[in-house]
């Protein structure tokens, strides 16, 4: 029986991060892109908690607390922007938003 | 140890399945529900790592608030939006995205496996985890002493985010005449019954015009008399 070490958790976190990153690059719907950002944030929080256990320090858990708050604020502002954009132009995906292109 | 391994494997399967669901499913509501699966699996992993408070917060804040916010926006904008996933801005875009993903995964996993079986780094110097006390005690002590400035800045961030979201999502309406409506926006007239009023208003105008001409002639006669 293999022993459950921190490396298992970290590999899982990097898998989730990779899936989120690929989804962010592949998908076009801004809402789904936001969900992929949430996946990446959660992968990093998992590594924070894993290192908190591995290094016996509560600072990793405190960092996760702040990451949670910033993620909540980011989602609120991002969804507000998406609602404001989609109210003006219907059925927009991320490639249609080229107003500020130089 | 066997129970821990089983817990890890089950929640890892839930996490990865949910993450793949977020990326691969076409319906946006299904994406949001898959995201809940991933967040729940990560909460279970937090518990197996001893972060009980963070596991509860993960379920309450993420699954209870953030995903519900996502679902609200999906319902507000309509669920029948088509994702043009097959449209490519430049050729071979999706292949490049997958290559980037493989690169990220390969680099991080190689780095992890090359250091051996456990994490490296310096063990805690001042805030060690206390296995006898609940984990929330140490967490609260760290947040309210070491990180108290960041905590206060966080409250400012949340206030700014709420104000910004309201300003962004507000419907741009007509400018309110505060002299006419001193109570503010709550007394704006609904513009909907306007066309109906127009017809009756035209009729009223016609009769009013008649009256006006009569009055005008009266005025002119009076003026003549006066002069």
Coordinates of C-alpha atoms in Angstrom, one line a residue:
Chain A
X1 CA 0.0 0.0 0.0
X2 CA 1.4 3.3 -1.0
X3 CA 1.7 5.9 1.7
X4 CA -0.3 9.1 1.4
X5 CA 2.2 12.0 1.4
X6 CA 1.9 15.6 0.6
X7 CA 3.1 15.0 -2.9
X8 CA -0.2 13.3 -3.7
X9 CA -2.1 16.4 -2.7
X10 CA 0.3 18.7 -4.7
X11 CA 0.0 16.6 -7.8
X12 CA -3.8 16.7 -7.6
X13 CA -3.6 20.4 -7.2
X14 CA -1.4 20.8 -10.2
X15 CA -3.8 18.6 -12.2
X16 CA -6.8 20.8 -11.2
X17 CA -4.7 23.9 -12.0
X18 CA -3.8 22.6 -15.4
X19 CA -7.4 21.7 -16.2
X20 CA -8.5 25.2 -15.2
X21 CA -5.7 26.8 -17.3
X22 CA -6.6 24.8 -20.4
X23 CA -10.3 25.6 -19.9
X24 CA -9.5 29.3 -19.6
X25 CA -7.6 29.1 -22.9
X26 CA -10.1 27.0 -24.8
X27 CA -13.6 28.2 -23.7
X28 CA -15.2 31.3 -25.2
X29 CA -18.1 31.9 -22.8
X30 CA -16.9 34.5 -20.2
X31 CA -18.9 32.8 -17.5
X32 CA -17.2 29.5 -18.0
X33 CA -13.8 31.3 -18.2
X34 CA -14.6 32.7 -14.8
X35 CA -15.4 29.2 -13.5
X36 CA -12.0 28.0 -14.8
X37 CA -10.3 30.9 -12.9
X38 CA -12.1 29.6 -9.8
X39 CA -10.7 26.1 -10.4
X40 CA -7.2 27.5 -10.6
X41 CA -7.7 29.5 -7.4
X42 CA -8.9 26.4 -5.6
X43 CA -5.9 24.4 -6.8
X44 CA -3.6 27.1 -5.2
X45 CA -5.6 27.1 -2.0
X46 CA -5.2 23.3 -1.8
X47 CA -1.4 23.7 -2.1
X48 CA -1.5 26.3 0.6
X49 CA -3.3 24.0 3.0
X50 CA -1.1 21.1 2.1
X51 CA 2.1 23.1 2.9
X52 CA 0.4 24.4 6.1
X53 CA 0.2 20.8 7.2
X54 CA 3.6 19.8 5.8
X55 CA 5.5 22.6 7.4
X56 CA 3.4 22.8 10.5
X57 CA 2.5 26.4 10.2
X58 CA -0.9 28.1 10.3
X59 CA 0.2 30.9 7.9
X60 CA -0.9 28.8 4.9
X61 CA -4.4 28.5 6.3
X62 CA -4.5 32.3 6.9
X63 CA -3.4 32.8 3.2
X64 CA -6.3 30.6 2.1
X65 CA -8.7 32.8 4.1
X66 CA -7.5 35.9 2.2
X67 CA -7.6 34.1 -1.1
X68 CA -11.2 33.2 -0.5
X69 CA -12.1 36.8 0.2
X70 CA -10.3 38.1 -2.9
X71 CA -12.0 35.4 -5.0
X72 CA -15.4 36.5 -3.7
X73 CA -14.7 40.1 -4.6
X74 CA -13.3 39.2 -8.0
X75 CA -16.4 37.1 -8.8
X76 CA -18.7 40.0 -7.8
X77 CA -17.0 42.6 -9.9
X78 CA -16.4 40.2 -12.8
X79 CA -20.0 39.1 -13.0
X80 CA -21.1 42.7 -12.8
X81 CA -18.9 43.5 -15.8
X82 CA -20.3 40.5 -17.7
X83 CA -23.9 41.5 -17.0
X84 CA -23.2 45.1 -18.1
X85 CA -21.5 43.9 -21.3
X86 CA -24.2 41.3 -22.2
X87 CA -26.9 43.8 -21.7
X88 CA -25.5 46.0 -24.4
X89 CA -24.5 43.4 -27.0
X90 CA -26.4 40.1 -27.0
X91 CA -24.7 36.7 -27.1
X92 CA -21.2 38.1 -26.8
X93 CA -18.3 35.8 -26.2
X94 CA -14.7 36.7 -25.2
X95 CA -13.6 37.3 -28.8
X96 CA -16.3 39.8 -29.6
X97 CA -15.1 42.2 -26.9
X98 CA -12.5 43.9 -28.9
X99 CA -13.5 47.5 -28.3
X100 CA -10.2 48.5 -26.8
X101 CA -8.0 46.8 -29.4
X102 CA -5.2 49.0 -30.6
Chain B
X1 CA -3.9 5.2 6.8
X2 CA -6.0 3.1 4.6
X3 CA -9.1 5.2 5.4
X4 CA -7.1 8.4 4.6
X5 CA -6.0 7.0 1.3
X6 CA -9.5 6.0 0.4
X7 CA -10.8 9.5 1.3
X8 CA -8.1 11.1 -0.8
X9 CA -8.8 8.9 -3.8
X10 CA -12.5 9.4 -3.7
X11 CA -12.3 13.2 -3.3
X12 CA -9.6 13.3 -6.0
X13 CA -11.9 11.5 -8.4
X14 CA -14.7 13.9 -7.5
X15 CA -12.4 17.0 -7.9
X16 CA -11.0 15.9 -11.3
X17 CA -14.4 14.8 -12.6
X18 CA -15.9 18.1 -11.7
X19 CA -13.0 20.0 -13.2
X20 CA -13.2 18.1 -16.4
X21 CA -17.0 18.8 -16.4
X22 CA -16.4 22.5 -16.1
X23 CA -14.2 22.5 -19.1
X24 CA -15.9 19.9 -21.3
X25 CA -19.6 20.3 -20.8
X26 CA -21.5 22.6 -23.2
X27 CA -24.4 23.7 -21.0
X28 CA -23.4 26.5 -18.7
X29 CA -25.6 25.3 -15.8
X30 CA -23.9 21.9 -16.0
X31 CA -20.5 23.7 -15.8
X32 CA -21.6 25.5 -12.6
X33 CA -22.9 22.2 -11.0
X34 CA -19.6 20.5 -11.9
X35 CA -17.8 23.4 -10.3
X36 CA -19.7 22.6 -7.1
X37 CA -18.5 19.0 -7.2
X38 CA -14.9 20.2 -7.4
X39 CA -15.3 22.7 -4.6
X40 CA -16.9 20.0 -2.4
X41 CA -14.1 17.5 -3.1
X42 CA -11.5 20.2 -2.2
X43 CA -13.5 20.8 1.1
X44 CA -13.2 17.1 1.9
X45 CA -9.4 17.3 1.2
X46 CA -9.2 20.4 3.6
X47 CA -10.8 18.3 6.3
X48 CA -8.4 15.4 5.8
X49 CA -5.6 17.9 6.1
X50 CA -6.9 19.2 9.4
X51 CA -8.3 22.6 8.2
X52 CA -11.8 22.1 9.4
X53 CA -12.8 25.8 9.5
X54 CA -11.6 26.3 6.0
X55 CA -13.5 23.3 4.8
X56 CA -16.7 24.8 6.3
X57 CA -15.9 28.2 4.8
X58 CA -15.2 26.6 1.4
X59 CA -18.6 25.0 1.3
X60 CA -20.4 28.1 2.6
X61 CA -18.7 30.7 0.6
X62 CA -17.9 28.9 -2.6
X63 CA -20.8 26.4 -3.0
X64 CA -23.3 28.5 -1.1
X65 CA -22.5 32.0 -2.4
X66 CA -20.2 32.1 -5.4
X67 CA -21.8 29.3 -7.4
X68 CA -25.3 30.6 -6.6
X69 CA -24.1 34.0 -7.9
X70 CA -23.0 32.2 -11.1
X71 CA -26.3 30.5 -11.4
X72 CA -28.1 33.8 -10.9
X73 CA -26.2 35.4 -13.7
X74 CA -26.8 32.4 -16.0
X75 CA -30.5 32.6 -15.3
X76 CA -30.5 36.4 -15.8
X77 CA -28.7 36.2 -19.1
X78 CA -30.5 33.1 -20.4
X79 CA -29.3 29.5 -20.5
X80 CA -29.6 29.0 -24.2
X81 CA -26.4 30.9 -25.2
X82 CA -24.3 28.9 -27.6
X83 CA -20.6 28.7 -26.8
X84 CA -18.7 29.0 -30.1
X85 CA -16.0 26.6 -29.0
X86 CA -15.2 25.4 -32.5
X87 CA -14.4 28.9 -33.7
X88 CA -10.7 29.6 -33.7
X89 CA -9.1 33.0 -33.7
X90 CA -5.9 31.6 -35.2
X91 CA -5.2 28.2 -36.6
X92 CA -4.3 25.4 -34.2
X93 CA -5.4 27.5 -31.2
X94 CA -6.8 24.6 -29.2
X95 CA -3.8 22.4 -29.9
X96 CA -1.6 25.2 -28.6
X97 CA -3.8 25.5 -25.5
X98 CA -3.5 21.8 -24.8
X99 CA 0.3 22.0 -25.3
X100 CA 0.5 24.8 -22.8
X101 CA -1.5 22.7 -20.3
X102 CA 0.8 19.7 -20.8
X103 CA 3.8 22.0 -20.3
X104 CA 2.4 23.4 -17.0
X105 CA 1.5 19.9 -15.8
X106 CA 4.8 18.4 -16.8
X107 CA 6.9 21.1 -15.2
X108 CA 5.0 21.1 -11.9
X109 CA 4.8 17.3 -11.6
X110 CA 8.5 16.9 -12.5
X111 CA 9.4 19.5 -9.9
X112 CA 7.3 17.8 -7.3
X113 CA 8.6 14.3 -7.9
X114 CA 12.2 15.4 -8.2
X115 CA 12.3 16.6 -4.5
X116 CA 11.3 13.2 -3.1
X117 CA 8.5 12.0 -1.0
X118 CA 7.7 15.1 1.0
X119 CA 7.6 18.9 0.8
X120 CA 10.7 20.9 1.3
X121 CA 11.0 24.2 3.1
X122 CA 11.5 25.6 6.5
X123 CA 9.2 24.3 9.2
X124 CA 7.2 26.8 11.3
X125 CA 9.2 29.2 13.4
X126 CA 6.5 31.1 15.3
X127 CA 3.0 29.9 14.5
X128 CA 2.9 26.1 14.7
X129 CA -0.3 24.1 14.4
X130 CA -1.6 23.1 17.7
X131 CA -3.0 19.5 17.5
X132 CA -4.7 19.8 20.9
X133 CA -6.7 23.0 20.3
X134 CA -9.3 23.5 17.5
X135 CA -7.7 24.7 14.2
X136 CA -9.8 27.9 14.3
X137 CA -8.0 29.1 17.4
X138 CA -4.6 29.3 15.7
X139 CA -6.1 30.7 12.5
X140 CA -7.9 33.5 14.4
X141 CA -4.8 34.3 16.3
X142 CA -2.7 34.5 13.1
X143 CA -5.3 36.6 11.3
X144 CA -6.0 39.1 14.1
X145 CA -2.3 39.5 15.2
X146 CA 0.1 38.8 12.3
X147 CA -2.2 39.7 9.4
X148 CA -4.5 42.3 11.0
X149 CA -3.5 45.0 8.5
X150 CA -4.3 42.7 5.6
X151 CA -7.6 41.8 7.3
X152 CA -8.6 45.5 7.5
X153 CA -7.6 46.1 3.9
X154 CA -9.8 43.1 3.0
X155 CA -12.8 44.9 4.4
X156 CA -12.1 47.9 2.2
X157 CA -11.7 45.6 -0.8
X158 CA -15.1 44.1 -0.2
X159 CA -16.8 47.5 0.2
X160 CA -15.2 48.7 -3.0
X161 CA -16.2 45.5 -4.8
X162 CA -19.9 45.8 -3.7
X163 CA -20.1 49.5 -4.8
X164 CA -18.4 48.7 -8.1
X165 CA -20.8 45.8 -8.8
X166 CA -23.8 48.0 -8.1
X167 CA -22.4 50.8 -10.4
X168 CA -21.6 48.3 -13.2
X169 CA -24.8 46.4 -13.1
X170 CA -27.1 49.5 -12.7
X171 CA -29.4 50.1 -15.6
X172 CA -28.6 53.4 -17.2
X173 CA -31.9 55.3 -16.9
X174 CA -33.0 58.8 -17.6
X175 CA -31.6 61.6 -15.6
X176 CA -33.9 62.4 -12.7
X177 CA -35.1 66.0 -12.2
X178 CA -34.7 66.5 -8.6
X179 CA -36.8 69.6 -8.5
X180 CA -39.7 67.7 -9.9
X181 CA -39.1 64.6 -7.9
X182 CA -37.4 65.5 -4.7
X183 CA -37.8 62.0 -3.3
X184 CA -35.3 60.6 -5.8
X185 CA -35.5 57.7 -8.3
X186 CA -38.3 55.8 -6.6
X187 CA -41.0 58.0 -8.1
X188 CA -39.9 57.8 -11.8
X189 CA -42.9 57.4 -14.1
X190 CA -43.2 54.2 -16.0
X191 CA -42.8 55.1 -19.7
X192 CA -44.9 52.2 -21.0
X193 CA -48.4 53.6 -21.3
X194 CA -47.1 56.5 -23.5
X195 CA -48.5 55.5 -27.0
X196 CA -52.0 55.2 -25.6
X197 CA -51.8 58.6 -24.0
X198 CA -50.6 60.1 -27.2
X199 CA -53.8 59.4 -29.0
X200 CA -56.1 60.7 -26.3
X201 CA -53.7 63.6 -25.9
X202 CA -54.1 64.5 -29.5
X203 CA -57.8 64.6 -29.2
X204 CA -57.4 66.7 -26.1
X205 CA -55.1 69.0 -27.9
X206 CA -57.6 69.5 -30.7
X207 CA -60.3 70.6 -28.3
X208 CA -57.8 72.7 -26.4
X209 CA -56.8 74.4 -29.7
X210 CA -60.5 75.3 -30.3
X211 CA -60.7 76.8 -26.8
X212 CA -57.5 78.6 -27.3
X213 CA -58.7 80.2 -30.6
X214 CA -61.9 81.2 -28.9
X215 CA -59.9 82.7 -26.0
X216 CA -57.5 84.4 -28.4
X217 CA -60.4 86.0 -30.3
X218 CA -61.9 87.0 -26.9
X219 CA -58.6 88.5 -26.0
X220 CA -58.3 90.4 -29.2
X221 CA -61.8 91.8 -28.9
X222 CA -61.1 92.8 -25.3
X223 CA -57.9 94.4 -26.5
X224 CA -59.7 96.3 -29.2
X225 CA -62.3 97.4 -26.6
X226 CA -59.5 98.4 -24.3
X227 CA -57.7 100.4 -26.9

